[in-house]
Amino acid sequence: DAKTTQPNSMESNEEEPVHLPCNHSTISGTDYIHWYRQLPSQGPEYVIHGLTSNVNNRMASLAIAEDRKSSTLILHRATLRDAAVYYCILSRQAGTALIFGKGTTLSVSS
Amino acid sequence: GAGVSQTPSNKVTEKGKYVELRCDPISGHTALYWYRQSLGQGPEFLIYFQGTGAADDSGLPNDRFFAVRPEGSVSTLKIQRTERGDSAVYLCASSLAPPGMNTEAFFGQGTRLTVV
């Protein structure tokens, strides 16, 4: 299975941008890059996903390297509510469920 | 309903007992997934249904675990002869289309199972 590597933890201050990195050097041409996050005591929630081009939505932006071996989830202005575990996941092929790693625990300070 | 609903939210059972955990997916979602999550770990995949059939049950840890989705909507995860190591949060998710690639999955709040 395609593997992703994320830092165990990161810290940010409120109102500042946050860049969460993910390495996926074994990504194949058809793998989508998904990001989910999990707030304390809740189920994971979808954040964003992309294939090759950078993506923006109301929650975040996803910057994908040109060689696709890494990506960065960007939270433009962190809030206390963004403190969560962020998971970067590759979807290998249609019909295969998302496989989660340990993710990055983001702490946000006021 | 607006989202994926799981019941009960908490379940305490004695070692050796049988438990059932229920998941109501978002209406119209054909794909349904079960995961379990231990403290400090990411969700661990258990089984995925496409419609009524289990398309991938490779994550079920042993034959004490079984899941059904008889009408292609509600699903029940069944655990026989529970062990203390089964204690975890069991998460259910659903998606409109088959998983992977260009699909967003929606998760429920989970059922916290404690085996004493």
PDB file of C-alpha atoms in Angstrom:
ATOM      1  CA  ASP A   1       0.000   0.000   0.000  1.00  0.00           C
ATOM      2  CA  ALA A   2       1.138   3.540  -0.721  1.00  0.00           C
ATOM      3  CA  LYS A   3       2.503   5.001   2.495  1.00  0.00           C
ATOM      4  CA  THR A   4       2.396   8.556   3.789  1.00  0.00           C
ATOM      5  CA  THR A   5       4.745  10.146   6.295  1.00  0.00           C
ATOM      6  CA  GLN A   6       3.621  12.996   8.532  1.00  0.00           C
ATOM      7  CA  PRO A   7       5.193  14.690  11.556  1.00  0.00           C
ATOM      8  CA  ASN A   8       3.757  13.414  14.822  1.00  0.00           C
ATOM      9  CA  SER A   9       2.873  16.885  16.066  1.00  0.00           C
ATOM     10  CA  MET A  10       2.910  20.569  15.182  1.00  0.00           C
ATOM     11  CA  GLU A  11       2.117  23.764  17.031  1.00  0.00           C
ATOM     12  CA  SER A  12       0.595  26.982  15.826  1.00  0.00           C
ATOM     13  CA  ASN A  13      -0.681  30.269  17.156  1.00  0.00           C
ATOM     14  CA  GLU A  14      -4.189  31.483  16.605  1.00  0.00           C
ATOM     15  CA  GLU A  15      -4.741  33.651  13.528  1.00  0.00           C
ATOM     16  CA  GLU A  16      -1.517  32.419  11.908  1.00  0.00           C
ATOM     17  CA  PRO A  17      -1.275  30.184   8.818  1.00  0.00           C
ATOM     18  CA  VAL A  18      -0.431  26.522   9.314  1.00  0.00           C
ATOM     19  CA  HIS A  19       1.343  24.315   6.790  1.00  0.00           C
ATOM     20  CA  LEU A  20       0.942  20.592   7.465  1.00  0.00           C
ATOM     21  CA  PRO A  21       3.343  18.496   5.369  1.00  0.00           C
ATOM     22  CA  CYS A  22       2.879  14.987   4.023  1.00  0.00           C
ATOM     23  CA  ASN A  23       5.405  12.872   2.138  1.00  0.00           C
ATOM     24  CA  HIS A  24       4.192  10.142  -0.199  1.00  0.00           C
ATOM     25  CA  SER A  25       7.178   9.194  -2.335  1.00  0.00           C
ATOM     26  CA  THR A  26       5.619   5.914  -3.574  1.00  0.00           C
ATOM     27  CA  ILE A  27       2.463   7.566  -4.905  1.00  0.00           C
ATOM     28  CA  SER A  28       1.209   6.223  -8.213  1.00  0.00           C
ATOM     29  CA  GLY A  29      -0.271   8.223 -11.055  1.00  0.00           C
ATOM     30  CA  THR A  30      -3.883   7.430 -10.155  1.00  0.00           C
ATOM     31  CA  ASP A  31      -3.674   7.917  -6.376  1.00  0.00           C
ATOM     32  CA  TYR A  32      -5.758  10.753  -4.966  1.00  0.00           C
ATOM     33  CA  ILE A  33      -4.432  12.596  -1.922  1.00  0.00           C
ATOM     34  CA  HIS A  34      -7.039  12.948   0.817  1.00  0.00           C
ATOM     35  CA  TRP A  35      -6.930  14.922   4.059  1.00  0.00           C
ATOM     36  CA  TYR A  36      -9.219  14.239   6.985  1.00  0.00           C
ATOM     37  CA  ARG A  37      -9.117  15.663  10.467  1.00  0.00           C
ATOM     38  CA  GLN A  38     -10.412  14.395  13.781  1.00  0.00           C
ATOM     39  CA  LEU A  39     -11.423  16.757  16.528  1.00  0.00           C
ATOM     40  CA  PRO A  40     -11.300  15.432  20.110  1.00  0.00           C
ATOM     41  CA  SER A  41     -14.018  12.866  20.855  1.00  0.00           C
ATOM     42  CA  GLN A  42     -15.423  13.035  17.319  1.00  0.00           C
ATOM     43  CA  GLY A  43     -15.243  10.942  14.172  1.00  0.00           C
ATOM     44  CA  PRO A  44     -12.941  12.025  11.355  1.00  0.00           C
ATOM     45  CA  GLU A  45     -14.213  14.678   8.972  1.00  0.00           C
ATOM     46  CA  TYR A  46     -13.276  15.306   5.386  1.00  0.00           C
ATOM     47  CA  VAL A  47     -11.095  18.340   4.731  1.00  0.00           C
ATOM     48  CA  ILE A  48      -9.981  18.265   1.116  1.00  0.00           C
ATOM     49  CA  HIS A  49      -8.628  16.022  -1.626  1.00  0.00           C
ATOM     50  CA  GLY A  50      -6.819  16.382  -4.910  1.00  0.00           C
ATOM     51  CA  LEU A  51      -5.002  14.566  -7.684  1.00  0.00           C
ATOM     52  CA  THR A  52      -2.478  16.849  -9.379  1.00  0.00           C
ATOM     53  CA  SER A  53      -3.571  20.468  -9.205  1.00  0.00           C
ATOM     54  CA  ASN A  54      -3.727  22.594  -6.100  1.00  0.00           C
ATOM     55  CA  VAL A  55      -7.187  22.696  -4.549  1.00  0.00           C
ATOM     56  CA  ASN A  56      -9.009  25.255  -2.438  1.00  0.00           C
ATOM     57  CA  ASN A  57     -12.206  24.991  -0.443  1.00  0.00           C
ATOM     58  CA  ARG A  58     -13.795  26.830   2.460  1.00  0.00           C
ATOM     59  CA  MET A  59     -11.794  24.878   5.010  1.00  0.00           C
ATOM     60  CA  ALA A  60      -8.301  24.741   3.577  1.00  0.00           C
ATOM     61  CA  SER A  61      -5.982  24.631   0.582  1.00  0.00           C
ATOM     62  CA  LEU A  62      -4.049  21.644  -0.699  1.00  0.00           C
ATOM     63  CA  ALA A  63      -0.732  22.284  -2.403  1.00  0.00           C
ATOM     64  CA  ILE A  64       0.602  19.303  -4.354  1.00  0.00           C
ATOM     65  CA  ALA A  65       4.231  19.147  -5.433  1.00  0.00           C
ATOM     66  CA  GLU A  66       4.872  18.931  -9.144  1.00  0.00           C
ATOM     67  CA  ASP A  67       6.297  15.405  -8.814  1.00  0.00           C
ATOM     68  CA  ARG A  68       3.375  14.521  -6.463  1.00  0.00           C
ATOM     69  CA  LYS A  69       5.742  12.982  -3.914  1.00  0.00           C
ATOM     70  CA  SER A  70       4.637  15.426  -1.269  1.00  0.00           C
ATOM     71  CA  SER A  71       1.738  17.689  -0.428  1.00  0.00           C
ATOM     72  CA  THR A  72       0.906  20.389   2.097  1.00  0.00           C
ATOM     73  CA  LEU A  73      -2.382  21.141   3.769  1.00  0.00           C
ATOM     74  CA  ILE A  74      -2.690  24.865   4.407  1.00  0.00           C
ATOM     75  CA  LEU A  75      -4.963  26.358   7.024  1.00  0.00           C
ATOM     76  CA  HIS A  76      -4.916  30.055   6.232  1.00  0.00           C
ATOM     77  CA  ARG A  77      -5.774  31.380   9.688  1.00  0.00           C
ATOM     78  CA  ALA A  78      -5.704  28.836  12.482  1.00  0.00           C
ATOM     79  CA  THR A  79      -8.368  28.997  15.148  1.00  0.00           C
ATOM     80  CA  LEU A  80      -8.604  27.122  18.424  1.00  0.00           C
ATOM     81  CA  ARG A  81     -11.223  24.943  16.780  1.00  0.00           C
ATOM     82  CA  ASP A  82      -8.628  23.699  14.274  1.00  0.00           C
ATOM     83  CA  ALA A  83      -6.790  21.788  17.012  1.00  0.00           C
ATOM     84  CA  ALA A  84      -7.149  18.208  15.834  1.00  0.00           C
ATOM     85  CA  VAL A  85      -5.342  15.202  14.385  1.00  0.00           C
ATOM     86  CA  TYR A  86      -4.833  15.652  10.646  1.00  0.00           C
ATOM     87  CA  TYR A  87      -4.549  12.572   8.451  1.00  0.00           C
ATOM     88  CA  CYS A  88      -3.015  12.490   4.970  1.00  0.00           C
ATOM     89  CA  ILE A  89      -4.223   9.422   3.069  1.00  0.00           C
ATOM     90  CA  LEU A  90      -3.658   8.061  -0.423  1.00  0.00           C
ATOM     91  CA  SER A  91      -6.529   6.262  -2.069  1.00  0.00           C
ATOM     92  CA  ARG A  92      -4.883   3.475  -4.015  1.00  0.00           C
ATOM     93  CA  GLN A  93      -7.703   2.374  -6.256  1.00  0.00           C
ATOM     94  CA  ALA A  94     -11.444   2.451  -6.579  1.00  0.00           C
ATOM     95  CA  GLY A  95     -13.050  -0.011  -4.210  1.00  0.00           C
ATOM     96  CA  THR A  96     -10.386   0.234  -1.535  1.00  0.00           C
ATOM     97  CA  ALA A  97     -11.336   1.868   1.748  1.00  0.00           C
ATOM     98  CA  LEU A  98      -9.242   4.714   3.135  1.00  0.00           C
ATOM     99  CA  ILE A  99      -6.408   3.479   5.324  1.00  0.00           C
ATOM    100  CA  PHE A 100      -5.451   5.868   8.120  1.00  0.00           C
ATOM    101  CA  GLY A 101      -2.007   6.324   9.660  1.00  0.00           C
ATOM    102  CA  LYS A 102      -1.281   8.104  12.936  1.00  0.00           C
ATOM    103  CA  GLY A 103      -1.583  11.598  11.502  1.00  0.00           C
ATOM    104  CA  THR A 104      -0.272  14.923  12.809  1.00  0.00           C
ATOM    105  CA  THR A 105      -1.595  16.322  16.062  1.00  0.00           C
ATOM    106  CA  LEU A 106      -1.994  20.078  15.631  1.00  0.00           C
ATOM    107  CA  SER A 107      -2.055  22.248  18.730  1.00  0.00           C
ATOM    108  CA  VAL A 108      -3.250  25.854  18.466  1.00  0.00           C
ATOM    109  CA  SER A 109      -2.439  28.409  21.128  1.00  0.00           C
ATOM    110  CA  SER A 110      -4.223  31.695  21.764  1.00  0.00           C
TER     111      SER A 110
ATOM    112  CA  GLY B   1     -31.016  12.176   8.968  1.00  0.00           C
ATOM    113  CA  ALA B   2     -28.369  14.767   8.423  1.00  0.00           C
ATOM    114  CA  GLY B   3     -25.391  12.553   9.083  1.00  0.00           C
ATOM    115  CA  VAL B   4     -24.183   9.087   9.967  1.00  0.00           C
ATOM    116  CA  SER B   5     -25.793   7.921  13.179  1.00  0.00           C
ATOM    117  CA  GLN B   6     -24.312   5.286  15.485  1.00  0.00           C
ATOM    118  CA  THR B   7     -25.999   3.661  18.431  1.00  0.00           C
ATOM    119  CA  PRO B   8     -25.379   3.238  21.241  1.00  0.00           C
ATOM    120  CA  SER B   9     -22.863   5.994  21.860  1.00  0.00           C
ATOM    121  CA  ASN B  10     -21.428   4.031  24.774  1.00  0.00           C
ATOM    122  CA  LYS B  11     -21.561   0.351  25.574  1.00  0.00           C
ATOM    123  CA  VAL B  12     -20.109  -1.429  28.579  1.00  0.00           C
ATOM    124  CA  THR B  13     -20.169  -5.199  28.491  1.00  0.00           C
ATOM    125  CA  GLU B  14     -18.648  -8.069  30.396  1.00  0.00           C
ATOM    126  CA  LYS B  15     -15.907 -10.214  28.970  1.00  0.00           C
ATOM    127  CA  GLY B  16     -17.366 -13.103  27.010  1.00  0.00           C
ATOM    128  CA  LYS B  17     -20.653 -11.409  26.176  1.00  0.00           C
ATOM    129  CA  TYR B  18     -22.064 -10.705  22.710  1.00  0.00           C
ATOM    130  CA  VAL B  19     -22.577  -7.129  21.489  1.00  0.00           C
ATOM    131  CA  GLU B  20     -24.175  -5.458  18.504  1.00  0.00           C
ATOM    132  CA  LEU B  21     -23.300  -1.982  17.283  1.00  0.00           C
ATOM    133  CA  ARG B  22     -25.590  -0.196  14.856  1.00  0.00           C
ATOM    134  CA  CYS B  23     -24.856   2.264  12.071  1.00  0.00           C
ATOM    135  CA  ASP B  24     -27.395   4.342  10.120  1.00  0.00           C
ATOM    136  CA  PRO B  25     -25.622   5.798   7.076  1.00  0.00           C
ATOM    137  CA  ILE B  26     -26.609   8.895   5.180  1.00  0.00           C
ATOM    138  CA  SER B  27     -29.636   8.128   3.022  1.00  0.00           C
ATOM    139  CA  GLY B  28     -28.666   7.063  -0.476  1.00  0.00           C
ATOM    140  CA  HIS B  29     -25.064   6.253   0.362  1.00  0.00           C
ATOM    141  CA  THR B  30     -24.203   2.918  -1.201  1.00  0.00           C
ATOM    142  CA  ALA B  31     -20.843   2.423   0.499  1.00  0.00           C
ATOM    143  CA  LEU B  32     -20.518   1.810   4.246  1.00  0.00           C
ATOM    144  CA  TYR B  33     -17.381   1.246   6.293  1.00  0.00           C
ATOM    145  CA  TRP B  34     -16.520   0.121   9.793  1.00  0.00           C
ATOM    146  CA  TYR B  35     -13.348   1.171  11.572  1.00  0.00           C
ATOM    147  CA  ARG B  36     -12.146   0.846  15.126  1.00  0.00           C
ATOM    148  CA  GLN B  37      -9.892   3.238  16.947  1.00  0.00           C
ATOM    149  CA  SER B  38      -7.775   2.648  20.016  1.00  0.00           C
ATOM    150  CA  LEU B  39      -6.467   5.495  22.132  1.00  0.00           C
ATOM    151  CA  GLY B  40      -3.701   7.439  20.403  1.00  0.00           C
ATOM    152  CA  GLN B  41      -4.031   5.538  17.140  1.00  0.00           C
ATOM    153  CA  GLY B  42      -5.610   6.327  13.806  1.00  0.00           C
ATOM    154  CA  PRO B  43      -8.802   4.529  12.751  1.00  0.00           C
ATOM    155  CA  GLU B  44      -8.173   0.898  11.773  1.00  0.00           C
ATOM    156  CA  PHE B  45     -10.172  -0.397   8.807  1.00  0.00           C
ATOM    157  CA  LEU B  46     -12.415  -3.396   9.516  1.00  0.00           C
ATOM    158  CA  ILE B  47     -14.884  -3.931   6.676  1.00  0.00           C
ATOM    159  CA  TYR B  48     -16.469  -2.162   3.730  1.00  0.00           C
ATOM    160  CA  PHE B  49     -19.909  -2.793   2.198  1.00  0.00           C
ATOM    161  CA  GLN B  50     -21.000  -1.870  -1.274  1.00  0.00           C
ATOM    162  CA  GLY B  51     -24.772  -2.179  -1.154  1.00  0.00           C
ATOM    163  CA  THR B  52     -25.718  -5.331   0.755  1.00  0.00           C
ATOM    164  CA  GLY B  53     -22.502  -7.231   0.200  1.00  0.00           C
ATOM    165  CA  ALA B  54     -19.202  -7.054   2.025  1.00  0.00           C
ATOM    166  CA  ALA B  55     -16.774  -5.967  -0.670  1.00  0.00           C
ATOM    167  CA  ASP B  56     -13.723  -6.076   1.587  1.00  0.00           C
ATOM    168  CA  ASP B  57     -13.630  -7.699   5.022  1.00  0.00           C
ATOM    169  CA  SER B  58      -9.869  -8.029   5.184  1.00  0.00           C
ATOM    170  CA  GLY B  59      -9.634  -5.852   8.277  1.00  0.00           C
ATOM    171  CA  LEU B  60     -11.786  -8.000  10.551  1.00  0.00           C
ATOM    172  CA  PRO B  61      -9.328  -9.238  13.210  1.00  0.00           C
ATOM    173  CA  ASN B  62     -10.816 -12.722  13.676  1.00  0.00           C
ATOM    174  CA  ASP B  63     -14.006 -14.744  13.320  1.00  0.00           C
ATOM    175  CA  ARG B  64     -15.533 -13.249  16.464  1.00  0.00           C
ATOM    176  CA  PHE B  65     -16.260 -10.145  14.404  1.00  0.00           C
ATOM    177  CA  PHE B  66     -19.045 -10.111  11.847  1.00  0.00           C
ATOM    178  CA  ALA B  67     -21.033  -7.379  10.116  1.00  0.00           C
ATOM    179  CA  VAL B  68     -24.219  -7.324   8.062  1.00  0.00           C
ATOM    180  CA  ARG B  69     -26.095  -4.855   5.923  1.00  0.00           C
ATOM    181  CA  PRO B  70     -29.161  -6.831   4.807  1.00  0.00           C
ATOM    182  CA  GLU B  71     -31.075  -4.070   3.007  1.00  0.00           C
ATOM    183  CA  GLY B  72     -28.210  -1.949   1.852  1.00  0.00           C
ATOM    184  CA  SER B  73     -28.753   0.787   4.403  1.00  0.00           C
ATOM    185  CA  VAL B  74     -28.423   0.109   8.162  1.00  0.00           C
ATOM    186  CA  SER B  75     -25.465  -2.021   9.195  1.00  0.00           C
ATOM    187  CA  THR B  76     -24.777  -3.961  12.373  1.00  0.00           C
ATOM    188  CA  LEU B  77     -21.328  -4.919  13.627  1.00  0.00           C
ATOM    189  CA  LYS B  78     -21.496  -8.013  15.804  1.00  0.00           C
ATOM    190  CA  ILE B  79     -18.813  -9.119  18.218  1.00  0.00           C
ATOM    191  CA  GLN B  80     -19.016 -12.523  19.883  1.00  0.00           C
ATOM    192  CA  ARG B  81     -17.248 -13.604  23.079  1.00  0.00           C
ATOM    193  CA  THR B  82     -15.920 -10.115  23.689  1.00  0.00           C
ATOM    194  CA  GLU B  83     -12.422  -9.703  25.086  1.00  0.00           C
ATOM    195  CA  ARG B  84     -10.889  -6.779  26.971  1.00  0.00           C
ATOM    196  CA  GLY B  85      -8.728  -6.066  23.911  1.00  0.00           C
ATOM    197  CA  ASP B  86     -11.886  -5.319  21.914  1.00  0.00           C
ATOM    198  CA  SER B  87     -12.341  -2.131  23.927  1.00  0.00           C
ATOM    199  CA  ALA B  88     -12.130   0.767  21.481  1.00  0.00           C
ATOM    200  CA  VAL B  89     -14.214   3.359  19.661  1.00  0.00           C
ATOM    201  CA  TYR B  90     -15.986   1.764  16.713  1.00  0.00           C
ATOM    202  CA  LEU B  91     -16.530   4.200  13.858  1.00  0.00           C
ATOM    203  CA  CYS B  92     -18.908   3.900  10.939  1.00  0.00           C
ATOM    204  CA  ALA B  93     -18.674   5.924   7.735  1.00  0.00           C
ATOM    205  CA  SER B  94     -20.603   6.101   4.493  1.00  0.00           C
ATOM    206  CA  SER B  95     -20.052   7.542   1.026  1.00  0.00           C
ATOM    207  CA  LEU B  96     -22.179   8.155  -2.016  1.00  0.00           C
ATOM    208  CA  ALA B  97     -19.930   6.248  -4.364  1.00  0.00           C
ATOM    209  CA  PRO B  98     -17.458   3.365  -3.987  1.00  0.00           C
ATOM    210  CA  PRO B  99     -14.484   4.304  -1.848  1.00  0.00           C
ATOM    211  CA  GLY B 100     -11.153   5.611  -2.906  1.00  0.00           C
ATOM    212  CA  MET B 101     -10.063   8.165  -5.433  1.00  0.00           C
ATOM    213  CA  ASN B 102     -12.664  10.888  -5.824  1.00  0.00           C
ATOM    214  CA  THR B 103     -15.023  10.084  -2.950  1.00  0.00           C
ATOM    215  CA  GLU B 104     -15.687  11.855   0.348  1.00  0.00           C
ATOM    216  CA  ALA B 105     -16.546   9.692   3.350  1.00  0.00           C
ATOM    217  CA  PHE B 106     -18.756  10.892   6.200  1.00  0.00           C
ATOM    218  CA  PHE B 107     -18.120   9.500   9.674  1.00  0.00           C
ATOM    219  CA  GLY B 108     -20.378   9.019  12.643  1.00  0.00           C
ATOM    220  CA  GLN B 109     -19.488   9.954  16.213  1.00  0.00           C
ATOM    221  CA  GLY B 110     -18.597   6.395  17.054  1.00  0.00           C
ATOM    222  CA  THR B 111     -19.594   3.847  19.689  1.00  0.00           C
ATOM    223  CA  ARG B 112     -17.253   3.581  22.633  1.00  0.00           C
ATOM    224  CA  LEU B 113     -17.106  -0.096  23.628  1.00  0.00           C
ATOM    225  CA  THR B 114     -15.663  -1.024  26.985  1.00  0.00           C
ATOM    226  CA  VAL B 115     -15.214  -4.685  27.875  1.00  0.00           C
ATOM    227  CA  VAL B 116     -14.761  -5.246  31.597  1.00  0.00           C
TER     228      VAL B 116
END
